[in-house]
Structures are given as structure tokens and as C-alpha cells.
Coordinates of C-alpha atoms and ligand atoms in Angstrom, one line a residue:
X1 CA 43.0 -33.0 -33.3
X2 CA 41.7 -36.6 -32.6
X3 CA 37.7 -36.7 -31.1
X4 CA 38.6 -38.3 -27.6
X5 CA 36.3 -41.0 -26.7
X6 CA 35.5 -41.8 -23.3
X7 CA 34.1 -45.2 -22.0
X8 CA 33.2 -46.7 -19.4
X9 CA 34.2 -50.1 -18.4
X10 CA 32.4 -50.8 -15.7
X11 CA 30.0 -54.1 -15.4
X12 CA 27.8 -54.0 -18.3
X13 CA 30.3 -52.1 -20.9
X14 CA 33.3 -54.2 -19.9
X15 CA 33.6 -56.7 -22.8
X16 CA 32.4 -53.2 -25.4
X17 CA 35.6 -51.2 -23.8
X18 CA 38.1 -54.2 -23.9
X19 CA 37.1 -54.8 -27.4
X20 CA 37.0 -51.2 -28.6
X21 CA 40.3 -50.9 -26.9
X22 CA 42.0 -53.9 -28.6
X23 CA 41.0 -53.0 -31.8
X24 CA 42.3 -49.7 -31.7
X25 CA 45.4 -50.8 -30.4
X26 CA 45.6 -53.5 -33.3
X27 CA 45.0 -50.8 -35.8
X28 CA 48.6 -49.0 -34.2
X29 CA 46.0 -46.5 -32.2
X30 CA 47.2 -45.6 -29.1
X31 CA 44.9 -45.8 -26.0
X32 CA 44.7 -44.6 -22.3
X33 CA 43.7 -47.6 -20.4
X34 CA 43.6 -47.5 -15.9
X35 CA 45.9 -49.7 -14.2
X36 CA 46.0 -50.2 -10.2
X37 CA 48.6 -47.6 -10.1
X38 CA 48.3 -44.4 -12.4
X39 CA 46.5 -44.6 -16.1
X40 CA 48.9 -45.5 -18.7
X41 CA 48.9 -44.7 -22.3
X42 CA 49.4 -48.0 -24.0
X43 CA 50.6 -49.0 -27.6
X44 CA 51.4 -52.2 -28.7
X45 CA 55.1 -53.0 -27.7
X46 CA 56.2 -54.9 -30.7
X47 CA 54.4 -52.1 -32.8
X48 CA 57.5 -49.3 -33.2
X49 CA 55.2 -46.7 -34.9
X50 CA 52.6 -46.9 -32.8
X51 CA 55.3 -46.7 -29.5
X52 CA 56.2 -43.5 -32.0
X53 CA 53.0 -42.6 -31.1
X54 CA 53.1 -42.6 -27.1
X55 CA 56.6 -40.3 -27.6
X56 CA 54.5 -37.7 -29.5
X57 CA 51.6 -37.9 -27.9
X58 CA 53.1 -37.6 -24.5
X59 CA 55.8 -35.1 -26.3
X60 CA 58.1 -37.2 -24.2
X61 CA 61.9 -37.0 -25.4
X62 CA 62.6 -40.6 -26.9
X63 CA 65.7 -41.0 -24.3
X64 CA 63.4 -41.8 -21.9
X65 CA 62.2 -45.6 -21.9
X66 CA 58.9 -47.9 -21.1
X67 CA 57.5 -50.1 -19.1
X68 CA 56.3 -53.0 -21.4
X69 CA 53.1 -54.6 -19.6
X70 CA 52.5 -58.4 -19.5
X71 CA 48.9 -60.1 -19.6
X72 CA 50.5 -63.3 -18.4
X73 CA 53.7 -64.7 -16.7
X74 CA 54.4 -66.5 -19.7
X75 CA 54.4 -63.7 -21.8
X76 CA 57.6 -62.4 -20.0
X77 CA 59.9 -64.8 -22.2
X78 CA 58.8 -62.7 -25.3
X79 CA 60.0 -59.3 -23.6
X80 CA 63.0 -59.9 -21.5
X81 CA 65.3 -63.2 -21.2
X82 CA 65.9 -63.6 -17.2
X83 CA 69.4 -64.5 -16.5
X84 CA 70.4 -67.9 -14.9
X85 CA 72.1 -66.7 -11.8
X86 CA 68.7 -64.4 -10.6
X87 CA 66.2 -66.7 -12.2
X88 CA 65.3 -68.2 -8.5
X89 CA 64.8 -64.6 -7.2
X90 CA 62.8 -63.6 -10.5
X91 CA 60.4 -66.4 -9.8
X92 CA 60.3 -65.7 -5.7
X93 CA 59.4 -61.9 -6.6
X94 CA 56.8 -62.1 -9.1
X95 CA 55.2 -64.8 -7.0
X96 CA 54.8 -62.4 -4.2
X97 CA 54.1 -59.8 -5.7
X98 CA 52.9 -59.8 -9.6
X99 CA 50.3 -59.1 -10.6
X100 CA 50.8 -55.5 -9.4
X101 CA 53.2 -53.1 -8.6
X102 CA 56.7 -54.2 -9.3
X103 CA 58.8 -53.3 -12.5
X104 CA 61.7 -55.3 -13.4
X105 CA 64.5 -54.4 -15.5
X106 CA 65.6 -57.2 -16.8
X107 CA 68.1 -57.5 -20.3
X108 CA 65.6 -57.3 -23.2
X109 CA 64.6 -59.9 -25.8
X110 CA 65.6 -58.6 -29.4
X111 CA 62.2 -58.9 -30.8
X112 CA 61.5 -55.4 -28.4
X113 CA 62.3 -52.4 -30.6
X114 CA 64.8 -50.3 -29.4
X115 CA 62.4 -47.4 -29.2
X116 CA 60.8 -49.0 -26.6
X117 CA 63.8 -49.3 -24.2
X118 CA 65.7 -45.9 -25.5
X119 CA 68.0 -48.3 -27.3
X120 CA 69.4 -49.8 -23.9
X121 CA 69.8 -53.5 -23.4
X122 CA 67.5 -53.7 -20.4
X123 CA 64.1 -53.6 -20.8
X124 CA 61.3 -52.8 -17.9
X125 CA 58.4 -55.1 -17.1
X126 CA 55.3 -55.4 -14.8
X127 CA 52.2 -56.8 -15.1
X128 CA 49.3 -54.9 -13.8
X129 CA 47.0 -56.0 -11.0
X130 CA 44.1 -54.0 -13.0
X131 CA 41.7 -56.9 -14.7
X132 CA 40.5 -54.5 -17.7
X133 CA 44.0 -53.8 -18.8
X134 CA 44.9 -57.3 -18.7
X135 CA 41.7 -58.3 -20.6
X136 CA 43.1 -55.6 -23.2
X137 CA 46.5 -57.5 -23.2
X138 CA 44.9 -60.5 -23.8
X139 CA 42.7 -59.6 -26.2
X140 CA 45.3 -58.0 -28.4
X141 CA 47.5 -60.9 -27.5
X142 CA 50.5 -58.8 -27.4
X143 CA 52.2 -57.0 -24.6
X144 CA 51.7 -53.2 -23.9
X145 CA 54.4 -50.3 -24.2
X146 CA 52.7 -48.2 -21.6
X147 CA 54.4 -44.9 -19.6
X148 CA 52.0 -43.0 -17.2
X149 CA 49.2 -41.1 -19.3
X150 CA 50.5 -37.3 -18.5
X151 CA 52.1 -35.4 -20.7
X152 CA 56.0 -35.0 -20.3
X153 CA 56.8 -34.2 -16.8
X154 CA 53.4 -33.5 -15.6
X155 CA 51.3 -35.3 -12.9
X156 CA 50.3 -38.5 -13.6
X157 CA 46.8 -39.0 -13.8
X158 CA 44.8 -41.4 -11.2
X159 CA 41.0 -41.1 -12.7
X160 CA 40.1 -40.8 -16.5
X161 CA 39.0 -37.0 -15.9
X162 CA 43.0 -36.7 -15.3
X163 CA 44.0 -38.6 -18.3
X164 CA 41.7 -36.4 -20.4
X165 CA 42.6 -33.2 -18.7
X166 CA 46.4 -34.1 -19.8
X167 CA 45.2 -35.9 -23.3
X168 CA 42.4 -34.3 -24.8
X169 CA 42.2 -34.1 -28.3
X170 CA 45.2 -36.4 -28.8
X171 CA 44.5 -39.9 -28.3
X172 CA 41.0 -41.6 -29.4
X173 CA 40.0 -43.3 -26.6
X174 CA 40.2 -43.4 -22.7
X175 CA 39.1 -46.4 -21.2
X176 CA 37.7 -45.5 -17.8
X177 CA 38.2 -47.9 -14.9
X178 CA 37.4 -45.6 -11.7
X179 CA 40.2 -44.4 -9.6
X180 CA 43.5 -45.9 -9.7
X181 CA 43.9 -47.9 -5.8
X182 CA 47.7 -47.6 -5.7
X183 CA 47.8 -43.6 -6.8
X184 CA 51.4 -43.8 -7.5
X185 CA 53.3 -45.6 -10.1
X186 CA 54.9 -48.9 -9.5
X187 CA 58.3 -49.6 -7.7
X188 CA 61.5 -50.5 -10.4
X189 CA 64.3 -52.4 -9.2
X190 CA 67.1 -54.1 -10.7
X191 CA 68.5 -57.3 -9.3
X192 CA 71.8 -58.3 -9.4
X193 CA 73.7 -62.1 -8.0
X194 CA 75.5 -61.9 -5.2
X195 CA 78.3 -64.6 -3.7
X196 CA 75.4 -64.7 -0.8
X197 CA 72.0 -62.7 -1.1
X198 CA 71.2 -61.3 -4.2
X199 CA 71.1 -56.9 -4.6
X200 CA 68.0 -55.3 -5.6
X201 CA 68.6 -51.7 -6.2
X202 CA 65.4 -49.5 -6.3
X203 CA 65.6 -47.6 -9.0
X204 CA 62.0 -45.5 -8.3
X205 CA 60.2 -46.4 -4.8
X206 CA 56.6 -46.7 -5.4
X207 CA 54.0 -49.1 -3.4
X208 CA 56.1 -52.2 -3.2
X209 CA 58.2 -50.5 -0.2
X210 CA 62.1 -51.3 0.7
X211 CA 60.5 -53.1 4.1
X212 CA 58.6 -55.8 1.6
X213 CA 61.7 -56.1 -0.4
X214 CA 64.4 -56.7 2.2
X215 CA 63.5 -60.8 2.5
X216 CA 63.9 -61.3 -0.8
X217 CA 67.7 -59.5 -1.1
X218 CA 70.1 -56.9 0.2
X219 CA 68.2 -53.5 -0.6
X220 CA 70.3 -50.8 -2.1
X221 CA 69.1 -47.3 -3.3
X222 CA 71.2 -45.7 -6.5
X223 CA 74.0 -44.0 -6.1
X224 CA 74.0 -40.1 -6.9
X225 CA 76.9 -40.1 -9.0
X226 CA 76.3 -42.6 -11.7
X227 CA 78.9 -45.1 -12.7
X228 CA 78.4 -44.8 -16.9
X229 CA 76.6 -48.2 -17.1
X230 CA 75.3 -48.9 -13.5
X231 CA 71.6 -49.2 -13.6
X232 CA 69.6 -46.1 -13.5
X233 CA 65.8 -45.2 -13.9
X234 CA 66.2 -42.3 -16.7
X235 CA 63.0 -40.9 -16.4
X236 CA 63.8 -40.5 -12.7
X237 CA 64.7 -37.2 -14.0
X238 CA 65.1 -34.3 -11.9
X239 CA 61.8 -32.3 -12.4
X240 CA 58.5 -34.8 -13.0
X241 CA 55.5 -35.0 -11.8
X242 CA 55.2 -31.2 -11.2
X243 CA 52.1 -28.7 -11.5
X244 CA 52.2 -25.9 -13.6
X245 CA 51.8 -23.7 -10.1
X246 CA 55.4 -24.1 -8.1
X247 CA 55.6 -26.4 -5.3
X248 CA 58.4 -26.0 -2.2
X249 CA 58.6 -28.7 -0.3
X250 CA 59.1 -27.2 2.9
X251 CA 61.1 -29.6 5.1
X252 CA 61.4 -27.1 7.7
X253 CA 59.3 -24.6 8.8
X254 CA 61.7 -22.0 9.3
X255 CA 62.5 -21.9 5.6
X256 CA 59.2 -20.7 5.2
X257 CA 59.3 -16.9 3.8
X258 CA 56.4 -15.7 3.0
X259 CA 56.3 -12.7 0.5
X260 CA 52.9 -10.3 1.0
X261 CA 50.2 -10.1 -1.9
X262 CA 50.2 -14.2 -2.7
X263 CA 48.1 -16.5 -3.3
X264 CA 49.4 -19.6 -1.2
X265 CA 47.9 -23.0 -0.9
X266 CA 49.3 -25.5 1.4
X267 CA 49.8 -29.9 0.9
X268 CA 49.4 -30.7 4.5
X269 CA 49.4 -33.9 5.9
X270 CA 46.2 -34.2 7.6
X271 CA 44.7 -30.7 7.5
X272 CA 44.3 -30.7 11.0
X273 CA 44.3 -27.1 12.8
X274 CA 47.4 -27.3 14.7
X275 CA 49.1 -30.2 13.1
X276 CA 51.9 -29.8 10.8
X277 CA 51.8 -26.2 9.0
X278 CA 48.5 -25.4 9.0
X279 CA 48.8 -22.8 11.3
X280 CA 51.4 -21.7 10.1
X281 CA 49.9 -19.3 7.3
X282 CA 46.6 -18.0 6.7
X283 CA 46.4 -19.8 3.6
X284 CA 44.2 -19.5 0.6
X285 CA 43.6 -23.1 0.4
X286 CA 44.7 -26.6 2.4
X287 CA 44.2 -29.7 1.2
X288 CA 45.1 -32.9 3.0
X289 CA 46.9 -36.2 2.1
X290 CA 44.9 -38.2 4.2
X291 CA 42.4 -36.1 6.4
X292 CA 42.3 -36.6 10.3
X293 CA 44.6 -39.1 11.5
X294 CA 47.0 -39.2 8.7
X295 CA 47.5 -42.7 6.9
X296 CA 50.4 -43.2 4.6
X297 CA 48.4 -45.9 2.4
X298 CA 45.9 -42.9 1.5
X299 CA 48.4 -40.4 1.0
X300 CA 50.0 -42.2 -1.3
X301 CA 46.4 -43.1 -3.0
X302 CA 45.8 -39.3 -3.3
X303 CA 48.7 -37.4 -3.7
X304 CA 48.2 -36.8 -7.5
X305 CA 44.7 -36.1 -7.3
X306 CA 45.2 -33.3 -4.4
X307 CA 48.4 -31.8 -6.6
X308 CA 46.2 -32.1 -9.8
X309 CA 43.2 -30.1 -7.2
X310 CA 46.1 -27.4 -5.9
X311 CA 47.3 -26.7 -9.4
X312 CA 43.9 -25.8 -10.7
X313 CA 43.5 -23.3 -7.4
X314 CA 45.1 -20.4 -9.1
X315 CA 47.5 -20.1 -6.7
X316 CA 51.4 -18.2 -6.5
X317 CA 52.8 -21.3 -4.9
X318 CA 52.4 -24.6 -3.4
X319 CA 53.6 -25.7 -0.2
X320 CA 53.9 -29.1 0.9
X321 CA 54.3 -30.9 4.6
X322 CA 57.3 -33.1 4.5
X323 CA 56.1 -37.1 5.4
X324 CA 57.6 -39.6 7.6
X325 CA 59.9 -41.4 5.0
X326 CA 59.2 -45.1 6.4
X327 CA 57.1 -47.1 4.0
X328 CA 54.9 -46.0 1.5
X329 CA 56.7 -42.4 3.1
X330 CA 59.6 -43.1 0.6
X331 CA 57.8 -42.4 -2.2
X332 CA 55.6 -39.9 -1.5
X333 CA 58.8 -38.1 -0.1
X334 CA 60.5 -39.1 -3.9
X335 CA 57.4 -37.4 -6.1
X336 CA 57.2 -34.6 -4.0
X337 CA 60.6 -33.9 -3.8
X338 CA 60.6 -34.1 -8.0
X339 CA 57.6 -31.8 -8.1
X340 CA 59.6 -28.9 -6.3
X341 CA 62.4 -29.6 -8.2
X342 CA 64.7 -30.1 -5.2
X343 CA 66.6 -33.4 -5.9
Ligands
TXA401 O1 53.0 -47.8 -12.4 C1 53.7 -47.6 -13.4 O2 54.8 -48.0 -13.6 C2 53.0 -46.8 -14.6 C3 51.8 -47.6 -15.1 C4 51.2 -47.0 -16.3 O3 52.3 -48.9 -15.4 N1 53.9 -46.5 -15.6 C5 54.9 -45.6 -15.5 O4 55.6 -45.4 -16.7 O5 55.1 -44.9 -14.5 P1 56.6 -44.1 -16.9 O6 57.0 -44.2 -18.3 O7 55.9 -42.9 -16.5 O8 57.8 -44.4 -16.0 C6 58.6 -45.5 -16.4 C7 59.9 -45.4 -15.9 C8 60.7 -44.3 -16.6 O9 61.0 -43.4 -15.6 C9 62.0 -45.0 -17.0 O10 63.0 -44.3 -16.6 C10 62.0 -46.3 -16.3 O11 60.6 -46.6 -16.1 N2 62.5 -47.3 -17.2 C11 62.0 -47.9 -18.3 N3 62.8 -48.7 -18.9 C12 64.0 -48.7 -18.2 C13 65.2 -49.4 -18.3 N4 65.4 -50.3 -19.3 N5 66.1 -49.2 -17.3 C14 65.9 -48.3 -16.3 N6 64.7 -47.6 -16.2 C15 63.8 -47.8 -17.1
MG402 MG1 55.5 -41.0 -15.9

């Protein structure tokens, strides 16, 4: 059992929780720091033992790899060597849209320990919009090994209360930074040449959407059956960010078979009598996405804090409101569809 220290790094305590979170980090501590999607629990990358650490601590299975976090563009050249014939749609992407929510895999500089990338050549790498985990980056003067601050296949925490409710006891420090503005983890893609337009292939939709991809390349999702040694996203693995209550996503209604004596709770959409499926039950609890008109920006933004509020309900079973999958739609369709299981 490790005390877990909270602090808060907002106006006045900025530069005390940047430096108390560098040093730990340079000491081969491991600490939960926010980012503008979903906390991460970071570790110095070219530190193996302390990447060690996030596996344990997460008690995630070593198969599956991390993102490695950038404080600068020119720190990319000490993580991943971009390839000649993408190089010009490299640059074109992170100008548009780094800092923030885009992960490249790109093939991975030696210096990265294999631990870091599951011993695969590639290597995944983003730099985060947030300015206090970039401050921590810089500080430390080394990039960050960082997965989302959950433990293995839970929900990933968008507030520091979440990262503490997942990490108490485990990790010394939580940096806290307010609530996450993305509330879902960042888009991965891999990009490939083409004889014409180059392919990106999302690996894991998240808030850089297929629409704000398709000028820069021709958009392809995975393929189901994986080729051995096409491109996947391992940790899109089949059950993740579920609650410990089970969730159905109930695409449609008539599905819907309701057993007497349970406790029910239902995801809706907007929560509005008569809309979507909240008439549907008498239910012991609704909670909406993104109350009264229904905005997908805000249902992405509060998906994992309204599963995180269901699953502490006491509830028999979750039911959630299919979304429109346009947009932002795609991945909130994605998580949900990976919290019930049903991929
Ligand atoms: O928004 C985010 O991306 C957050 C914040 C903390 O930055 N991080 C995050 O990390 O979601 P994590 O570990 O929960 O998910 C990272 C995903 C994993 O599912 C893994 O499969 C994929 O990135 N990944 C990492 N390295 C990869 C690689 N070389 N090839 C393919 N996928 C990779
Ligand atoms: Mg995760």
C-alpha cells in the first residue's frame, strides 16, 4: 500500500504539482497526471522498470502496448523514426492536429524498450493538448509511457476522483487538472504510402473523427479478420472499458426482455420522456449523455463519467441507447459496444 497523494494543479499550485510530479517520475515513481482526453498513468518511457511499474500497477497483461507522450515535436525523433515516403503526411497531420488527440504508430526508435511497445516494431505517439502534462514532460525532459489511468479493462477515468477511485493505494501521486475536455481517449491510426493518396487506417476512433481525417488520405477502418502482421490496436481488445454492473447495448428495442425483480438503470441519449427508451421501462435510474437536445461533443465528454455514475447505482444491468454513428458517434458507438462485450 502506497499513501496516494492528491494535488491540485490549478493556478497557484501549478509549478509545486509539475515539480512534485517530475521528480517522482525521475525517481522511476509512477504518476497519474490529466490529459485533454482521459488521465493517464505516466512513467518515464526510456525507464523499463518504472514502465514495469504502469503493467503492475494497472495489472495490465504486458501484451498490450503504450502510447509514449511527447512534450515537443522534436522530441518525436527520439521515439519513432518516420519513414520517407509518409514523412509529408506526418508533418500535414500533426500540424493540424497535435497537440491533442491523435496517436501515431509509427516504427519505433531502438532507444524505446521493448516493454513499452509489447516488443512490436511500431511504437504509438501523441502529444497531449493538456499544458500541465506537457510542463511534466518538459520538466523531466524525457517522454512519457502513459496508458489511460484505470485499471485493466475498466473505465477510464476523466476527473482525478476517477483515477483514485481505480488507483488508490497504488501509485503516490495524482496530479489533478479538473475534468478531462475530450472524455474519450485519443484516435490511433496508422498511415501507409499509396501510388496516389496515402491510407490511414483507424485503429481506435476517438475525437479526431474519420470526417477530419478523409483530406488528409483514403480512410480505412481494420479489417475483422487480421492478416498476421497488418496493423492492429491490441488493446482494442474485445471487453474494455466495462463496469463491474453488465451493460447491453440495446440497438433495438425489441431485444429488450426484461426479467421481473431487477434493478435496471438505463444510458439514454438525452433523458428526455419520450425520446429514445426512456419510456420504455420504469427504470430505477436514467442518466443522459448529453441532457435535452442531445449533442454528440458532450456525449462523448461524459460518457465515462455517467458509466462510472451507473456502475456505482447498485444496479442488475445497464442499458444503453444506441447513437447516431456519424462523427464523434463512431466512438462512442466503439466504447460502448466494448463495454457490453458485443464486438
Ligand atoms: O487518449 C489516450 O490515448 C490516452 C491518454 C492517457 O493519452 N491513453 C490511452 O492509452 O488510451 P491506453 O493504453 O489505454 O490505450 C493505448 C492503446 C492500446 O489499446 C494499444 O493497443 C494501442 O494504444 N497501441 C499502443 N502501441 C501500439 C502499437 N505499436 N501498435 C498498435 N497499437 C498500439
Ligand atoms: Mg485504456
Amino acid at each position: 500500500m502506497t499513501a496516494t497523494r492528491i494535488i491540485d494543479a490549478s493556478d497557484e499550485n501549478y509549478k509545486e504539482a509539475v515539480k512534485a510530479a517530475s521528480e517522482l517520475l525521475a525517481a522511476g515513481e509512477v504518476v497519474a497526471l490529466p490529459t485533454e482526453t482521459v488521465y493517464g498513468l505516466a512513467a518515464n518511457a526510456f525507464d523499463a522498470a518504472a514502465v514495469a511499474k504502469v503493467f503492475s500497477v494497472k495489472e495490465r497483461p504486458t501484451f498490450d502496448p503504450l502510447i509514449v507522450h511527447v512534450s515537443t515535436r522534436a522530441e518525436l525523433s527520439r521515439v519513432a523514426i518516420v519513414p520517407d515516403d509518409i514523412k509529408h503526411t506526418v508533418e500535414k497531420l500533426l500540424n493540424a492536429f497535435w497537440p491533442g488527440p491523435l496517436t501515431l504508430i509509427l516504427p519505433k526508435h531502438p532507444d524505446i524498450p521493448d516493454l513499452v511497445t509489447s516488443g512490436l516494431p511500431t511504437v504509438a505517439v501523441r502529444q497531449s493538448a493538456n499544458k500541465i502534462f506537457r510542463a511534466v514532460g518538459k520538466e523531466l525532459g524525457q517522454p512519457l509511457a502513459a496508458p489511460s489511468a484505470n485499471r485493466f479493462g475498466r473505465i477510464s477515468p476523466t476527473s482525478a476522483h476517477a483515477v483514485r477511485q481505480e488507483l488508490d493505494g497504488r501509485i503516490p501521486l495524482i496530479v489533478d487538472g479538473g475534468a478531462c475536455s475530450e472524455g474519450l481517449e485519443s484516435t490511433i491510426i496508422h498511415i501507409t504510402a499509396g501510388e496516389k493518396r496515402p491510407t490511414i487506417t483507424i485503429l481506435r476512433p476517438g475525437p479526431v473523427t474519420k470526417e477530419m481525417l478523409q483530406n488528409f488520405g483514403k480512410i480505412e477502418r481494420p479489417k475483422k479478420s487480421r492478416d498476421p502482421g497488418a496493423p492492429t490496436a491490441p488493446g482494442m481488445l474485445e471487453s474494455h472499458y466495462a463496469p463491474r454492473t453488465p451493460l447491453i447495448l440495446l440497438e433495438n428495442a425489441d431485444d429488450f426482455r426484461p426479467e421481473s425483480g431487477k434493478k435496471y438503470g438505463l444510458l439514454s441519449y438525452t433523458g428526455e420522456p419520450g425520446k429514445g427508451y426512456t419510456g420504455l421501462y420504469p427504470w430505477t435510474v436514467v442518466e443522459a449523455l448529453s441532457p435535452g437536445n442531445g449533442k454528440l461533443p458532450e456525449a462523448a465528454l461524459r460518457l465515462f463519467h455517467v458509466l462510472r455514475k451507473l456502475d456505482d447505482a447498485e444496479l442488475d444491468c445497464i442499458f444503453a441507447e444506441p447513437v447516431s454513428e456519424v462523427g464523434l458517434g463512431v466512438a462512442v458507438m466503439d466504447r460502448l459496444r466494448r463495454a457490453s462485450k458485443q464486438v
